[in-house]
C-alpha positions as YAML, in Angstrom:
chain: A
units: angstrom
residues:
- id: 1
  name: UNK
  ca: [7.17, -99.12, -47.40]
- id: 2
  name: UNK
  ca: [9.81, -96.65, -48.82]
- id: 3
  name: UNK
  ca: [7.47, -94.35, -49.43]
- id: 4
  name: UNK
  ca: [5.54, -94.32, -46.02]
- id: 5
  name: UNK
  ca: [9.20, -94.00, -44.86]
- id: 6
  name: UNK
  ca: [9.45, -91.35, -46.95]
- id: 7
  name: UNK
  ca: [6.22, -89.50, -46.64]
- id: 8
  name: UNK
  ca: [6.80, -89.57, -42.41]
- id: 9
  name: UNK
  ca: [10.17, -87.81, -42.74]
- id: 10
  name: UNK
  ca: [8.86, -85.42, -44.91]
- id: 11
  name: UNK
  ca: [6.18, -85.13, -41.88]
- id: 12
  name: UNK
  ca: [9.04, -85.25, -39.22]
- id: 13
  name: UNK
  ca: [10.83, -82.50, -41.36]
- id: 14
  name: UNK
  ca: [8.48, -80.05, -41.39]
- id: 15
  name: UNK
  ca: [6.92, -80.73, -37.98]
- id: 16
  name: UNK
  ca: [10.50, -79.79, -36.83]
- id: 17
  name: UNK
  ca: [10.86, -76.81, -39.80]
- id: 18
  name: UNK
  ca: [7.42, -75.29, -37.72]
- id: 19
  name: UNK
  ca: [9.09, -75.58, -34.27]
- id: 20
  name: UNK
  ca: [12.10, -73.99, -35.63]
- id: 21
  name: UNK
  ca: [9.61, -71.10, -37.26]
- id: 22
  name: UNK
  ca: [7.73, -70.45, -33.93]
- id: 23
  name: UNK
  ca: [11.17, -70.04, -31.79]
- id: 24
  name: UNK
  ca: [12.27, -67.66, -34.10]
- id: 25
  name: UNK
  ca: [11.92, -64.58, -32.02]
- id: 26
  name: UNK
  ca: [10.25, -61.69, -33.98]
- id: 27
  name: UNK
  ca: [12.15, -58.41, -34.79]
- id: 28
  name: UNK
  ca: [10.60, -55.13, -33.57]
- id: 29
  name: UNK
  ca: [9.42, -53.23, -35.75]
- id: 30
  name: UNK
  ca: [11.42, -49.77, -36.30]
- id: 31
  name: UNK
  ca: [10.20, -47.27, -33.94]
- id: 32
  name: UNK
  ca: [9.16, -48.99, -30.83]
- id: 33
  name: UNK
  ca: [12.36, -48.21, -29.32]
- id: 34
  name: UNK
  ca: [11.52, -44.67, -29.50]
- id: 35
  name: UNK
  ca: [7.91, -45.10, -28.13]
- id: 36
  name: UNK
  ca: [9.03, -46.70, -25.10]
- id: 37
  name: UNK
  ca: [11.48, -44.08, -24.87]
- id: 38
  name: UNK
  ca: [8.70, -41.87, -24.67]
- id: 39
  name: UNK
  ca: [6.66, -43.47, -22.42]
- id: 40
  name: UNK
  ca: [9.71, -43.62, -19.36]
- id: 41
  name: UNK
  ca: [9.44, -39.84, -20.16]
- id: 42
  name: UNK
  ca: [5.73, -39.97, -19.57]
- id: 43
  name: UNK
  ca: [5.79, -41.98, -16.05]
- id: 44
  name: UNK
  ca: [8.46, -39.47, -15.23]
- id: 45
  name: UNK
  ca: [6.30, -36.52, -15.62]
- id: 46
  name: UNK
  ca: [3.81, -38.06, -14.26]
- id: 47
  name: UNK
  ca: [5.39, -38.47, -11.06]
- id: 48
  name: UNK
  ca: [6.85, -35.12, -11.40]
- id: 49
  name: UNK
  ca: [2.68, -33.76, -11.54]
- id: 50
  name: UNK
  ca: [2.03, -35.89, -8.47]
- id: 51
  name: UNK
  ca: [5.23, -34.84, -6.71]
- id: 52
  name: UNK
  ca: [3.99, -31.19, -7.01]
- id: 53
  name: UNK
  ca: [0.68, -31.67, -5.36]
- id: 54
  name: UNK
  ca: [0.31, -29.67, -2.31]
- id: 55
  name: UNK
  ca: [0.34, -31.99, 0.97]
- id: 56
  name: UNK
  ca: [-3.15, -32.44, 2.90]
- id: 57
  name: UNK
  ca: [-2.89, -30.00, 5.72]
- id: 58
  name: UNK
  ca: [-1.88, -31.72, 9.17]
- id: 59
  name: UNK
  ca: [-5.95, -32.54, 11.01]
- id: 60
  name: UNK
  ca: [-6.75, -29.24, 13.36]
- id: 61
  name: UNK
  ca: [-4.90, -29.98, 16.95]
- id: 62
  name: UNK
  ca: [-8.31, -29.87, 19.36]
- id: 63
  name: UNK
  ca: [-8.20, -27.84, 22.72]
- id: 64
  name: UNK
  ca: [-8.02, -30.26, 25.39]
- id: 65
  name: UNK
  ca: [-11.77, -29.98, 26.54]
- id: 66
  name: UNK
  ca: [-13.05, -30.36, 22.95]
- id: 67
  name: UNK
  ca: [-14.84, -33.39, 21.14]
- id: 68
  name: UNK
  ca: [-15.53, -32.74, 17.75]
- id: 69
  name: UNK
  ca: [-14.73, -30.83, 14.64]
- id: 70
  name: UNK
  ca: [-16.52, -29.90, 12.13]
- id: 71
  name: UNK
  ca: [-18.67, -31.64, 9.39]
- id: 72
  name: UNK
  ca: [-19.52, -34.48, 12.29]
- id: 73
  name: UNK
  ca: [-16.64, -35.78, 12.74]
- id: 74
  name: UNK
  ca: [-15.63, -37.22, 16.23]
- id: 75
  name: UNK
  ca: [-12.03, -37.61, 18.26]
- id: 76
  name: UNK
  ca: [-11.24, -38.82, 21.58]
- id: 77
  name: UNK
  ca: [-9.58, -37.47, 23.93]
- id: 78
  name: UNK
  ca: [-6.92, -39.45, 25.70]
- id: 79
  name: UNK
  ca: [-7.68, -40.05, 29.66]
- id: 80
  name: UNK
  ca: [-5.29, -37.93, 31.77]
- id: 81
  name: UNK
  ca: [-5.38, -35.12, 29.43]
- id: 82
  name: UNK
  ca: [-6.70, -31.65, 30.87]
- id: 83
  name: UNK
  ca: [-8.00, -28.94, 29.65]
- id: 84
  name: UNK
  ca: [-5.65, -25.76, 29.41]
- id: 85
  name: UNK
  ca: [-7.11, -23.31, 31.43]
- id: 86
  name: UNK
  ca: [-7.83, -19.55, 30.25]
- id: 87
  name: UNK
  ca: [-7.87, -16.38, 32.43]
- id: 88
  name: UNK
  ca: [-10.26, -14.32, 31.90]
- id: 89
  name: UNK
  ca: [-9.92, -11.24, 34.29]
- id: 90
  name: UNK
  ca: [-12.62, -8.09, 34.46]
- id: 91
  name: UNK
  ca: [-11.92, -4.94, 33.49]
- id: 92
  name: UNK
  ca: [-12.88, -1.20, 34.74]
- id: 93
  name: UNK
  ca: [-13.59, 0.93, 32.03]
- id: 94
  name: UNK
  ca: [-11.16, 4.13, 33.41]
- id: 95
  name: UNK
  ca: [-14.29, 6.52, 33.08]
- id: 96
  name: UNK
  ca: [-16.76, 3.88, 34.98]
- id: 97
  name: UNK
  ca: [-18.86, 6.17, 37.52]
- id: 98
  name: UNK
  ca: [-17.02, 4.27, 40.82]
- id: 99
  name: UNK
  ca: [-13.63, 5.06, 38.82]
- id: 100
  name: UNK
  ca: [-14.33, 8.53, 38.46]
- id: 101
  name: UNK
  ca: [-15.50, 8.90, 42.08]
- id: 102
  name: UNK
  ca: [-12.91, 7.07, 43.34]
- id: 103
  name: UNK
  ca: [-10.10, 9.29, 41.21]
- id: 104
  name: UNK
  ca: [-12.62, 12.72, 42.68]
- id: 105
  name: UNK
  ca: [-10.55, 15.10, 40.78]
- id: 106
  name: UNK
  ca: [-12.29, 17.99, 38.69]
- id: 107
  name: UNK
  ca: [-11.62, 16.18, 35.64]
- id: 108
  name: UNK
  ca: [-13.36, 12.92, 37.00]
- id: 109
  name: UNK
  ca: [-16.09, 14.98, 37.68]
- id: 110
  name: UNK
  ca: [-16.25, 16.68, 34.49]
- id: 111
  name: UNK
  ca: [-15.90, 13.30, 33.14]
- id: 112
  name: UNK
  ca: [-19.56, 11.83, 35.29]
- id: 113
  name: UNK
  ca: [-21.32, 14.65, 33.58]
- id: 114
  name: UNK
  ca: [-20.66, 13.56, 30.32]
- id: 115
  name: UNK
  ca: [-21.67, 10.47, 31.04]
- id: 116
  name: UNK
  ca: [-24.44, 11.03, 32.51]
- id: 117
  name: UNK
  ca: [-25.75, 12.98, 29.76]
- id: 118
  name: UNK
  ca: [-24.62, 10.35, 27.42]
- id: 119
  name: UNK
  ca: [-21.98, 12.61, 25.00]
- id: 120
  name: UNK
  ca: [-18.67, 11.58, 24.26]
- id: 121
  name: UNK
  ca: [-15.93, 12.03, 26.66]
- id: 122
  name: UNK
  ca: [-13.70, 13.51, 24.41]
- id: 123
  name: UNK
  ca: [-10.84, 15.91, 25.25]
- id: 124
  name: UNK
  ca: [-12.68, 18.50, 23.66]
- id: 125
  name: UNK
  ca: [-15.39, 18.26, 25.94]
- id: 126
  name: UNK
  ca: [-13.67, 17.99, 28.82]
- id: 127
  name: UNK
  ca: [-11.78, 20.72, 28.36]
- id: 128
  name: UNK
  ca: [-14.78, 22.81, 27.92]
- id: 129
  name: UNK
  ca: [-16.54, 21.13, 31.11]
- id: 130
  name: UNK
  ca: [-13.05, 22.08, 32.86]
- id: 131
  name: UNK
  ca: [-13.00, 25.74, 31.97]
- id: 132
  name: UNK
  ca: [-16.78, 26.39, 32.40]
- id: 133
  name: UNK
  ca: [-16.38, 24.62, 36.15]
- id: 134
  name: UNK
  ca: [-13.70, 27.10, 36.78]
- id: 135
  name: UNK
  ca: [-15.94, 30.30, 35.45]
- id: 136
  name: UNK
  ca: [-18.51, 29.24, 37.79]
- id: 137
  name: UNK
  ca: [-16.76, 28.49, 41.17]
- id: 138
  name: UNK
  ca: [-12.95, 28.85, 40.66]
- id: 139
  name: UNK
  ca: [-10.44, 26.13, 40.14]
- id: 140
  name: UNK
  ca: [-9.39, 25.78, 44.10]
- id: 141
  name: UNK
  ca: [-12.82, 25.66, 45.12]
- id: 142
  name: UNK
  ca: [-14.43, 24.11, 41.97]
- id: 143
  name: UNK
  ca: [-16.87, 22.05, 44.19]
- id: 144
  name: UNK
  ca: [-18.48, 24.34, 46.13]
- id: 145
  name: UNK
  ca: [-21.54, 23.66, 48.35]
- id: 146
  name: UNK
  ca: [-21.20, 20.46, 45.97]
- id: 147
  name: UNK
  ca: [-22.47, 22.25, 42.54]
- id: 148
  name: UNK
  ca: [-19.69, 22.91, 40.51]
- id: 149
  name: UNK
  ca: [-22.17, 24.92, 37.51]
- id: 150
  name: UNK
  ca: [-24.09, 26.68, 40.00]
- id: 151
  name: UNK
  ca: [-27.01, 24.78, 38.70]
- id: 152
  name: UNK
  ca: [-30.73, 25.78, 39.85]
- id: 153
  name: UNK
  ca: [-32.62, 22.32, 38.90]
- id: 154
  name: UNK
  ca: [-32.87, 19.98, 41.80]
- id: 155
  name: UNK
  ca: [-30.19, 21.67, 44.01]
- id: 156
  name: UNK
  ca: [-33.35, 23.46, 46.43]
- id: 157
  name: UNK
  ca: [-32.06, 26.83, 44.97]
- id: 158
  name: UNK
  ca: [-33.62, 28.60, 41.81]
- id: 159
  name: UNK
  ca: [-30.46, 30.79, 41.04]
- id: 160
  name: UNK
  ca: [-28.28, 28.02, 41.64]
- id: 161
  name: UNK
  ca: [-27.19, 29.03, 44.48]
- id: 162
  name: UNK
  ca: [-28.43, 25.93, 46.36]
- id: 163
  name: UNK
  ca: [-26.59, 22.66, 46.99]
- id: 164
  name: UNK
  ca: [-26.24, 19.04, 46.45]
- id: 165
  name: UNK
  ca: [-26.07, 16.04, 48.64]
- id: 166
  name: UNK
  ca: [-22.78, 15.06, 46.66]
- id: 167
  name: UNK
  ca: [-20.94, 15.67, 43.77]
- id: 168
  name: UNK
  ca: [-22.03, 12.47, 42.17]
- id: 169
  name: UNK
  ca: [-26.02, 13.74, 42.35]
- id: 170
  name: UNK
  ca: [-24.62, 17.34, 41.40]
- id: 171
  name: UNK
  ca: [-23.46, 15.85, 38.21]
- id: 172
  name: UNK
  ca: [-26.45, 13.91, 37.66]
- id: 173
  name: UNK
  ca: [-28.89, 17.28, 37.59]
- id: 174
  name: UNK
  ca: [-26.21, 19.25, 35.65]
- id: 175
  name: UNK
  ca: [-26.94, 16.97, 32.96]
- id: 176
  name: UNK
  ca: [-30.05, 16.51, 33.27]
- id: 177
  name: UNK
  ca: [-30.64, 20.48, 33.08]
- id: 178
  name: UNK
  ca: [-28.14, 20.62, 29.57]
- id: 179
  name: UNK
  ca: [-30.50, 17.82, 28.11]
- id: 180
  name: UNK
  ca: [-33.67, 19.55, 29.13]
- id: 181
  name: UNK
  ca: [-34.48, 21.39, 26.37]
- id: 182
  name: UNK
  ca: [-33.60, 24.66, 27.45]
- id: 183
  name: UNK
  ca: [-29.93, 24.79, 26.39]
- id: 184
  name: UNK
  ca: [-30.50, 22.79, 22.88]
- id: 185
  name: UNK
  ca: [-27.21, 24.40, 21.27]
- id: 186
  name: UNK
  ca: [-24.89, 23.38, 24.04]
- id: 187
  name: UNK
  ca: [-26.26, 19.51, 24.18]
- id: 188
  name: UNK
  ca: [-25.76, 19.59, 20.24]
- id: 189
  name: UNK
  ca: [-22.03, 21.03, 20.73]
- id: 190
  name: UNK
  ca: [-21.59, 18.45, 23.36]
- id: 191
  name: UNK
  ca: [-23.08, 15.78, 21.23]
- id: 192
  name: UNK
  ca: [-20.29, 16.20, 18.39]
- id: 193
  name: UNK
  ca: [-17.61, 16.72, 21.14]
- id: 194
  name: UNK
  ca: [-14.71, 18.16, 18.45]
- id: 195
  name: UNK
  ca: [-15.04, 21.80, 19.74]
- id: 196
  name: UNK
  ca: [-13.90, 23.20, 23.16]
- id: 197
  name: UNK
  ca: [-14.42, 26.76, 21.70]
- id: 198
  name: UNK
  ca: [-17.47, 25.99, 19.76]
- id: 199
  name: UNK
  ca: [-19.71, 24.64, 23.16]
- id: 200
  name: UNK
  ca: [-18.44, 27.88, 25.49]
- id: 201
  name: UNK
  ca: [-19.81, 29.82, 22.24]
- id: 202
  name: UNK
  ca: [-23.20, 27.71, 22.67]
- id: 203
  name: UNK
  ca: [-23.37, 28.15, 26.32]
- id: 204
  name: UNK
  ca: [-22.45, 32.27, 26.33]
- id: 205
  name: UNK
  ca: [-25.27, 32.47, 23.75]
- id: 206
  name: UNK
  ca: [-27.66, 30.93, 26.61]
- id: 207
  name: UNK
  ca: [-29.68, 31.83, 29.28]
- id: 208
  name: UNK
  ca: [-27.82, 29.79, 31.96]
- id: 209
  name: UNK
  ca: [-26.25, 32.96, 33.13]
- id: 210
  name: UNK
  ca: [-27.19, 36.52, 32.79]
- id: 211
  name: UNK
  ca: [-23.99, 37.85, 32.80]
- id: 212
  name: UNK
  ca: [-23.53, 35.47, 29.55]
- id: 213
  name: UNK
  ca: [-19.77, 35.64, 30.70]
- id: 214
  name: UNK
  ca: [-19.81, 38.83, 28.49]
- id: 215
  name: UNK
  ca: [-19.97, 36.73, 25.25]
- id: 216
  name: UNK
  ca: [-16.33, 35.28, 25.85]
- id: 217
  name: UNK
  ca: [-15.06, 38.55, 27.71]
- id: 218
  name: UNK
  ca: [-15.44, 36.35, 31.13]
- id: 219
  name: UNK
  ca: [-13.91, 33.59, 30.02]
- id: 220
  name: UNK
  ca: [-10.65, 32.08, 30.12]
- id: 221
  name: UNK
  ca: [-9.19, 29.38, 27.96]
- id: 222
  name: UNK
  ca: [-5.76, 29.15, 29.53]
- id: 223
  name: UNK
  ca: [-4.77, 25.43, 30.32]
- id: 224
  name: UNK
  ca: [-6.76, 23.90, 33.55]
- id: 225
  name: UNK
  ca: [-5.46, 22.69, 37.00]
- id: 226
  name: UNK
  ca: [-6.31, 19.26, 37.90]
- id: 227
  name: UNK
  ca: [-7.88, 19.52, 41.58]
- id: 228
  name: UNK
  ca: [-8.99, 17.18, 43.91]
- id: 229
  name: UNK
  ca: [-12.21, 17.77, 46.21]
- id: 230
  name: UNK
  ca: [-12.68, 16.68, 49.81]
- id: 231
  name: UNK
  ca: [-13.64, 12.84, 50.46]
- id: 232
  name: UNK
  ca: [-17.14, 14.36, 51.89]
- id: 233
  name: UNK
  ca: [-17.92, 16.21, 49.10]
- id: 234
  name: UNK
  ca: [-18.03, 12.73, 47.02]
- id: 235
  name: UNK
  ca: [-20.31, 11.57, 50.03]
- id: 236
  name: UNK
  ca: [-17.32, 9.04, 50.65]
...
């Protein structure tokens, strides 16, 4: 009996030596302090990275009449909400053929042969249509019998001495006659537009007139005089 006694407090005694054992809380090992410290200084970076990312871009605002943006994707558009509306007016180029008439100067007119002979209207150009109008019939009469060049095809009068309904079928022939083949240095001149000088040296070397306004002896490059014709002579 004294020794079952004695065997179950031996039992008891280390039953309650093992609790004692397990409750003992363990000791960290030297170093994890410094690890952990490490890792708050990871997460902390971390978040730094992430607070560096750029920001998605807001979602495109949509026009009030639209539907859908791109790669398929769909929005609706709230009822009551109208589409903004956008002017768009018409414009007149300034050297459009019912401009030019309209204007019926010697410079619009100047201006309608170049475009009907499809060259640039260039200030070169129509300073050289300018003076060569003025060689021909003077600036204060520049239009008369409504051929301005004196010219011979389709005006009734070989020598160019005959006449035109209008000035807007005067300039149609002049440039027809240029682009006929028979004055290939002054269409070329035309064509590049950069030369004033250069064309009156095309059209002095041609047969257009006799006279060849004396190679550049009849010819004057002083400035021009912007002159208006008669309403009737633009068939207005």
């Amino acid at each position: 009996m004294g020794n079952a006694q004695s065997i179950g407090e031996r039992a008891a005694a280390r039953q309650e030596a093992g609790l004692r054992v397990r409750r003992t809380p363990r000791r960290r090992p030297r170093g994890i302090r410094p690890l952990a410290g490490f890792a708050t200084l990871a997460v902390i970076g971390i978040v730094g990275t992430l607070s560096l990312v750029p920001v998605a871009p807001p979602s495109p605002v949509l026009a009030a009449d639209a539907d859908t943006v791109t790669a398929g994707q769909t929005v609706e558009i709230a009822d009551g909400v109208t589409a903004q509306q956008v002017s768009h007016e018409s414009y007149t180029a300034s050297t459009g053929p019912q401009t030019l008439v309209a204007g019926g100067t010697n410079v619009d007119w100047a201006k309608l042969v170049l475009i009907d002979g499809d060259w640039p209207v260039t200030e070169e150009n129509i300073t050289f249509m300018m003076r060569w109008t003025r060689q021909e019939n003077g600036a204060d009469n520049w239009w008369n019998r409504n051929n301005p060049l004196n010219n011979g095809q389709g005006s009734g009068g070989g020598s160019g001495l005959g006449s035109y309904v209008d000035l807007v079928e005067a300039a149609f022939y002049a440039a027809q006659n240029i682009k006929s083949g028979r004055y290939p240095a002054v269409d070329a001149a035309l064509q590049r537009g950069d030369s004033a000088d250069a064309t009156a040296q095309a059209i002095w070397a041609s047969p257009w007139a006799s006279s060849h306004y004396g190679y550049g002896t009849h010819w004057s490059s002083r400035p021009y005089e912007v002159i208006e014709a008669p309403a009737e002579a633009w068939g207005r």
